[in-house]
mmCIF file of C-alpha atoms in Angstrom:
data_model
loop_
_atom_site.group_PDB
_atom_site.id
_atom_site.type_symbol
_atom_site.label_atom_id
_atom_site.label_comp_id
_atom_site.label_asym_id
_atom_site.label_seq_id
_atom_site.Cartn_x
_atom_site.Cartn_y
_atom_site.Cartn_z
ATOM 1 C CA MET A 75 22.800 -12.425 -23.067
ATOM 2 C CA ILE A 76 19.342 -14.115 -22.976
ATOM 3 C CA ARG A 77 18.817 -12.853 -19.282
ATOM 4 C CA ARG A 78 19.744 -9.166 -20.574
ATOM 5 C CA VAL A 79 17.405 -9.431 -23.415
ATOM 6 C CA LEU A 80 14.537 -10.866 -21.113
ATOM 7 C CA LEU A 81 15.288 -7.945 -18.817
ATOM 8 C CA LEU A 82 15.081 -5.391 -21.385
ATOM 9 C CA LEU A 83 11.678 -6.890 -22.481
ATOM 10 C CA LEU A 84 10.409 -6.594 -19.134
ATOM 11 C CA LEU A 85 11.431 -3.000 -18.591
ATOM 12 C CA SER A 86 9.953 -1.931 -21.781
ATOM 13 C CA GLY A 87 6.759 -4.073 -21.873
ATOM 14 C CA SER A 88 7.035 -7.763 -22.791
ATOM 15 C CA CYS A 89 5.666 -8.817 -26.287
ATOM 16 C CA ILE A 90 4.159 -11.970 -27.519
ATOM 17 C CA PRO A 91 3.424 -12.837 -31.435
ATOM 18 C CA GLY A 92 0.031 -11.457 -32.387
ATOM 19 C CA ALA A 93 -2.066 -10.135 -35.300
ATOM 20 C CA ARG A 94 -3.112 -6.719 -33.860
ATOM 21 C CA ALA A 95 0.022 -4.977 -34.127
ATOM 22 C CA MET A 96 1.459 -3.713 -37.370
ATOM 23 C CA ASP A 97 4.908 -5.266 -36.729
ATOM 24 C CA GLY A 98 3.283 -8.843 -36.013
ATOM 25 C CA TYR A 99 3.485 -8.222 -32.185
ATOM 26 C CA GLU A 100 1.072 -7.371 -29.375
ATOM 27 C CA LEU A 101 1.637 -6.177 -25.926
ATOM 28 C CA PHE A 102 1.561 -8.663 -23.374
ATOM 29 C CA GLU A 103 2.594 -6.905 -20.204
ATOM 30 C CA SER A 104 4.004 -3.554 -19.237
ATOM 31 C CA THR A 105 6.035 -2.230 -16.431
ATOM 32 C CA ALA A 106 4.811 0.674 -14.327
ATOM 33 C CA ALA A 107 7.833 1.165 -12.041
ATOM 34 C CA THR A 108 10.757 -0.462 -10.594
ATOM 35 C CA VAL A 109 11.530 -0.187 -6.942
ATOM 36 C CA ASN A 110 15.123 -1.042 -6.039
ATOM 37 C CA LYS A 111 14.978 -3.357 -9.188
ATOM 38 C CA GLU A 112 11.820 -4.994 -8.210
ATOM 39 C CA VAL A 113 9.646 -4.686 -11.087
ATOM 40 C CA LEU A 114 5.852 -3.535 -10.791
ATOM 41 C CA PHE A 115 3.684 -4.222 -13.633
ATOM 42 C CA LEU A 116 0.886 -2.403 -15.068
ATOM 43 C CA SER A 117 -1.452 -5.325 -14.159
ATOM 44 C CA ASP A 118 -0.497 -5.012 -10.583
ATOM 45 C CA VAL A 119 -1.292 -1.337 -10.793
ATOM 46 C CA ARG A 120 -4.737 -2.089 -12.060
ATOM 47 C CA LEU A 121 -5.230 -4.775 -9.381
ATOM 48 C CA GLU A 122 -4.465 -2.157 -6.875
ATOM 49 C CA GLN A 123 -6.775 0.268 -8.271
ATOM 50 C CA CYS A 124 -9.555 -2.263 -8.650
ATOM 51 C CA LEU A 125 -9.513 -3.831 -5.318
ATOM 52 C CA ARG A 126 -9.367 -0.434 -3.551
ATOM 53 C CA ARG A 127 -12.292 0.692 -5.639
ATOM 54 C CA CYS A 128 -14.204 -2.345 -4.449
ATOM 55 C CA ALA A 129 -13.040 -1.853 -0.664
ATOM 56 C CA ALA A 130 -11.783 -5.510 -0.706
ATOM 57 C CA MET A 131 -9.566 -5.086 2.360
ATOM 58 C CA PRO A 132 -11.590 -5.650 5.495
ATOM 59 C CA GLY A 133 -12.169 -2.507 7.414
ATOM 60 C CA SER A 134 -11.356 -0.214 4.506
ATOM 61 C CA GLY A 135 -13.871 2.026 2.565
ATOM 62 C CA GLY A 136 -13.947 2.263 -1.427
ATOM 63 C CA GLU A 137 -11.381 4.615 -3.006
ATOM 64 C CA ASP A 138 -11.608 5.796 -6.724
ATOM 65 C CA LEU A 139 -7.842 6.087 -7.651
ATOM 66 C CA SER A 140 -6.193 7.126 -10.725
ATOM 67 C CA LEU A 141 -3.604 5.014 -12.083
ATOM 68 C CA GLU A 142 -0.896 7.172 -10.925
ATOM 69 C CA GLU A 143 -2.168 7.229 -7.334
ATOM 70 C CA ALA A 144 -2.819 3.640 -7.336
ATOM 71 C CA ARG A 145 0.826 3.324 -8.400
ATOM 72 C CA ASN A 146 2.037 5.315 -5.690
ATOM 73 C CA ARG A 147 0.061 3.250 -3.108
ATOM 74 C CA LEU A 148 1.698 0.086 -4.597
ATOM 75 C CA ILE A 149 5.237 1.655 -4.509
ATOM 76 C CA ALA A 150 4.623 2.406 -0.953
ATOM 77 C CA ASP A 151 3.632 -1.031 -0.168
ATOM 78 C CA THR A 152 6.782 -2.251 -2.016
ATOM 79 C CA LEU A 153 9.007 -0.153 0.031
ATOM 80 C CA ALA A 154 7.649 -1.490 3.336
ATOM 81 C CA LEU A 155 7.694 -5.168 2.215
ATOM 82 C CA GLN A 156 11.253 -4.916 0.977
ATOM 83 C CA GLU A 157 12.408 -3.704 4.404
ATOM 84 C CA GLN A 158 10.041 -6.359 6.105
ATOM 85 C CA ARG A 159 11.837 -8.937 4.236
ATOM 86 C CA LYS A 160 15.379 -7.605 5.020
ATOM 87 C CA LEU A 161 14.545 -7.540 8.712
ATOM 88 C CA GLU A 162 13.011 -11.050 8.488
ATOM 89 C CA LEU A 163 10.103 -10.024 10.585
ATOM 90 C CA GLY A 164 8.137 -13.122 9.912
ATOM 91 C CA GLN A 165 4.530 -13.853 8.119
ATOM 92 C CA VAL A 166 1.054 -13.158 8.840
ATOM 93 C CA ASP A 167 -0.886 -15.275 11.242
ATOM 94 C CA ASN A 168 -2.640 -17.980 9.231
ATOM 95 C CA ALA A 169 -5.930 -17.608 11.038
ATOM 96 C CA ALA A 170 -5.893 -14.003 10.655
ATOM 97 C CA LEU A 171 -4.998 -14.300 6.971
ATOM 98 C CA ALA A 172 -7.734 -16.891 6.132
ATOM 99 C CA ALA A 173 -10.520 -14.532 7.801
ATOM 100 C CA ALA A 174 -9.230 -11.471 5.937
ATOM 101 C CA VAL A 175 -9.014 -13.547 2.749
ATOM 102 C CA LEU A 176 -12.697 -14.887 3.014
ATOM 103 C CA GLU A 177 -14.057 -11.381 3.622
ATOM 104 C CA ALA A 178 -12.120 -9.798 0.798
ATOM 105 C CA ALA A 179 -13.488 -12.286 -1.449
ATOM 106 C CA SER A 180 -17.017 -11.605 -0.288
ATOM 107 C CA ARG A 181 -16.469 -7.908 -0.618
ATOM 108 C CA THR A 182 -15.032 -8.332 -4.143
ATOM 109 C CA ALA A 183 -18.017 -10.485 -5.283
ATOM 110 C CA LYS A 184 -20.456 -7.775 -4.187
ATOM 111 C CA CYS A 185 -18.370 -5.037 -5.995
ATOM 112 C CA GLY A 186 -20.383 -3.176 -8.593
ATOM 113 C CA SER A 187 -17.528 -2.268 -10.807
ATOM 114 C CA PRO A 188 -16.763 -4.280 -13.873
ATOM 115 C CA CYS A 189 -13.124 -4.143 -13.134
ATOM 116 C CA ARG A 190 -13.463 -7.125 -10.706
ATOM 117 C CA GLY A 191 -14.432 -9.601 -13.554
ATOM 118 C CA GLY A 192 -11.639 -11.964 -14.238
ATOM 119 C CA ILE A 193 -9.720 -11.431 -11.165
ATOM 120 C CA PRO A 194 -8.495 -14.890 -9.707
ATOM 121 C CA PRO A 195 -9.381 -15.638 -6.149
ATOM 122 C CA LYS A 196 -5.431 -16.219 -5.803
ATOM 123 C CA ARG A 197 -4.521 -12.774 -6.662
ATOM 124 C CA VAL A 198 -7.088 -11.153 -4.115
ATOM 125 C CA ALA A 199 -5.610 -13.607 -1.599
ATOM 126 C CA ASP A 200 -2.124 -12.507 -2.195
ATOM 127 C CA TRP A 201 -3.128 -8.802 -2.380
ATOM 128 C CA VAL A 202 -4.639 -9.174 0.894
ATOM 129 C CA GLU A 203 -1.460 -11.102 2.376
ATOM 130 C CA ARG A 204 0.537 -7.983 1.133
ATOM 131 C CA LYS A 205 -1.637 -5.628 2.792
ATOM 132 C CA LEU A 206 -1.478 -7.444 6.290
ATOM 133 C CA LEU A 207 2.382 -7.835 5.936
ATOM 134 C CA VAL A 208 2.521 -4.123 5.164
ATOM 135 C CA ARG A 209 0.016 -3.240 8.227
ATOM 136 C CA ASP A 210 2.169 -5.562 10.569
ATOM 137 C CA PHE A 211 5.512 -4.070 9.511
ATOM 138 C CA LEU A 212 4.355 -0.381 10.157
ATOM 139 C CA LEU A 213 2.718 -1.288 13.487
ATOM 140 C CA ARG A 214 5.898 -3.143 14.684
ATOM 141 C CA ARG A 215 8.511 -0.676 13.116
ATOM 142 C CA VAL A 216 6.724 2.740 13.368
ATOM 143 C CA ALA A 217 3.476 2.941 15.443
ATOM 144 C CA VAL A 218 5.021 1.174 18.317
ATOM 145 C CA PHE A 219 7.433 3.978 19.089
ATOM 146 C CA VAL A 220 4.660 6.776 19.041
ATOM 147 C CA GLU A 221 4.096 8.033 22.481
ATOM 148 C CA ILE A 222 1.523 10.411 23.569
ATOM 149 C CA LYS A 223 2.049 12.324 26.978
ATOM 150 C CA ASP A 224 -0.519 13.004 29.566
ATOM 151 C CA GLU A 225 0.421 16.668 29.301
ATOM 152 C CA GLU A 226 -0.493 16.687 25.705
ATOM 153 C CA VAL A 227 -3.796 15.102 26.210
ATOM 154 C CA ARG A 228 -4.948 17.459 28.830
ATOM 155 C CA LYS A 229 -4.021 20.537 26.921
ATOM 156 C CA GLU A 230 -5.639 19.433 23.874
ATOM 157 C CA TYR A 231 -8.763 18.346 25.910
ATOM 158 C CA GLN A 232 -9.099 21.606 27.529
ATOM 159 C CA ARG A 233 -8.554 23.475 24.196
ATOM 160 C CA ARG A 234 -11.349 21.381 22.573
ATOM 161 C CA ALA A 235 -13.621 21.674 25.643
ATOM 162 C CA GLY A 236 -13.195 25.523 25.989
ATOM 163 C CA ARG A 237 -14.401 25.825 22.266
ATOM 164 C CA GLY A 238 -18.313 26.197 21.973
ATOM 165 C CA ASP A 239 -18.376 23.506 19.142
ATOM 166 C CA ALA A 240 -16.848 20.885 20.972
ATOM 167 C CA ALA A 241 -18.167 17.545 20.138
ATOM 168 C CA PRO A 242 -20.536 15.916 22.536
ATOM 169 C CA GLY A 243 -19.094 12.949 24.515
ATOM 170 C CA LEU A 244 -15.535 14.383 24.416
ATOM 171 C CA THR A 245 -13.229 12.674 26.775
ATOM 172 C CA GLU A 246 -9.525 12.620 27.341
ATOM 173 C CA GLU A 247 -9.284 8.887 26.300
ATOM 174 C CA LYS A 248 -10.977 9.997 22.923
ATOM 175 C CA VAL A 249 -8.479 12.988 22.446
ATOM 176 C CA ARG A 250 -5.602 10.419 23.451
ATOM 177 C CA GLN A 251 -6.690 7.933 20.815
ATOM 178 C CA GLU A 252 -7.148 10.745 18.058
ATOM 179 C CA LEU A 253 -3.844 12.258 18.850
ATOM 180 C CA ARG A 254 -2.275 8.885 18.623
ATOM 181 C CA GLU A 255 -3.653 8.230 15.132
ATOM 182 C CA ALA A 256 -2.729 11.705 13.870
ATOM 183 C CA LYS A 257 0.881 11.173 15.013
ATOM 184 C CA ILE A 258 1.128 7.587 13.862
ATOM 185 C CA ALA A 259 -0.131 8.729 10.243
ATOM 186 C CA GLN A 260 2.554 11.450 10.348
ATOM 187 C CA GLU A 261 5.239 9.128 11.281
ATOM 188 C CA VAL A 262 4.287 6.666 8.496
ATOM 189 C CA ARG A 263 4.575 9.555 6.107
ATOM 190 C CA ASN A 264 7.992 10.432 7.369
ATOM 191 C CA TRP A 265 9.009 6.723 7.113
ATOM 192 C CA TYR A 266 7.845 6.482 3.558
ATOM 193 C CA ASP A 267 9.423 9.526 2.524
ATOM 194 C CA ARG A 268 12.875 8.533 4.203
ATOM 195 C CA ALA A 269 12.519 5.024 2.458
ATOM 196 C CA ALA A 270 11.867 6.752 -1.039
ATOM 197 C CA SER A 271 14.802 9.088 -0.555
ATOM 198 C CA LYS A 272 17.118 6.128 -0.091
ATOM 199 C CA SER A 273 15.694 3.958 -2.932
ATOM 200 C CA ARG A 274 15.973 3.804 -6.610
ATOM 201 C CA ILE A 275 12.773 4.300 -8.146
ATOM 202 C CA ILE A 276 11.902 4.409 -11.810
ATOM 203 C CA LEU A 277 8.563 5.353 -13.198
ATOM 204 C CA SER A 278 7.471 4.191 -16.552
ATOM 205 C CA PRO A 279 4.775 6.522 -18.531
ATOM 206 C CA LEU A 280 1.200 5.944 -17.686
ATOM 207 C CA GLU A 281 -0.471 7.978 -20.318
ATOM 208 C CA GLY A 282 -2.802 6.333 -22.644
ATOM 209 C CA ARG A 283 -2.962 3.222 -20.801
#
């Protein structure tokens, strides 16, 4: 019974005693979604929103996401991580993780957004580790199967080279890389669509938060 009550509190927004609310309670934490029974809290969504705005992930650019967009990104990561755990694909290389966390901490410290205030270094480190795990999963389970045939490259190169506005320095290798990136992006979207269609995802209202 106690476990059931705790679960209900988590799903509806946990409360602790306080003076601000009329009934003697104040909101402590709220859920933003559940993904196959895994709870995503509003604080997780706000963290995702803030660290993306600050371009905390090495190699990334800043993104000004709404709460709904940040939640969608977090849900996508959660789907990938759940599959990664199920397949027992291992962890991130310690040296690579340490370097990424160090750079992320530096990027966050330089961020001009007030949202970064009060984010513990441990949360930034955990966030970076999740991102690296997701990236590794997608490389090993999706990108590795993408194949670009020589004929595709030749045709696309000839098509671009025949245009008057072809970019200077165009090479077949550059065309191959661009085709590969585009196909990987499409396959990743396809994977997420399939994963979401087989999952139970429950969204909580975000209005007014």
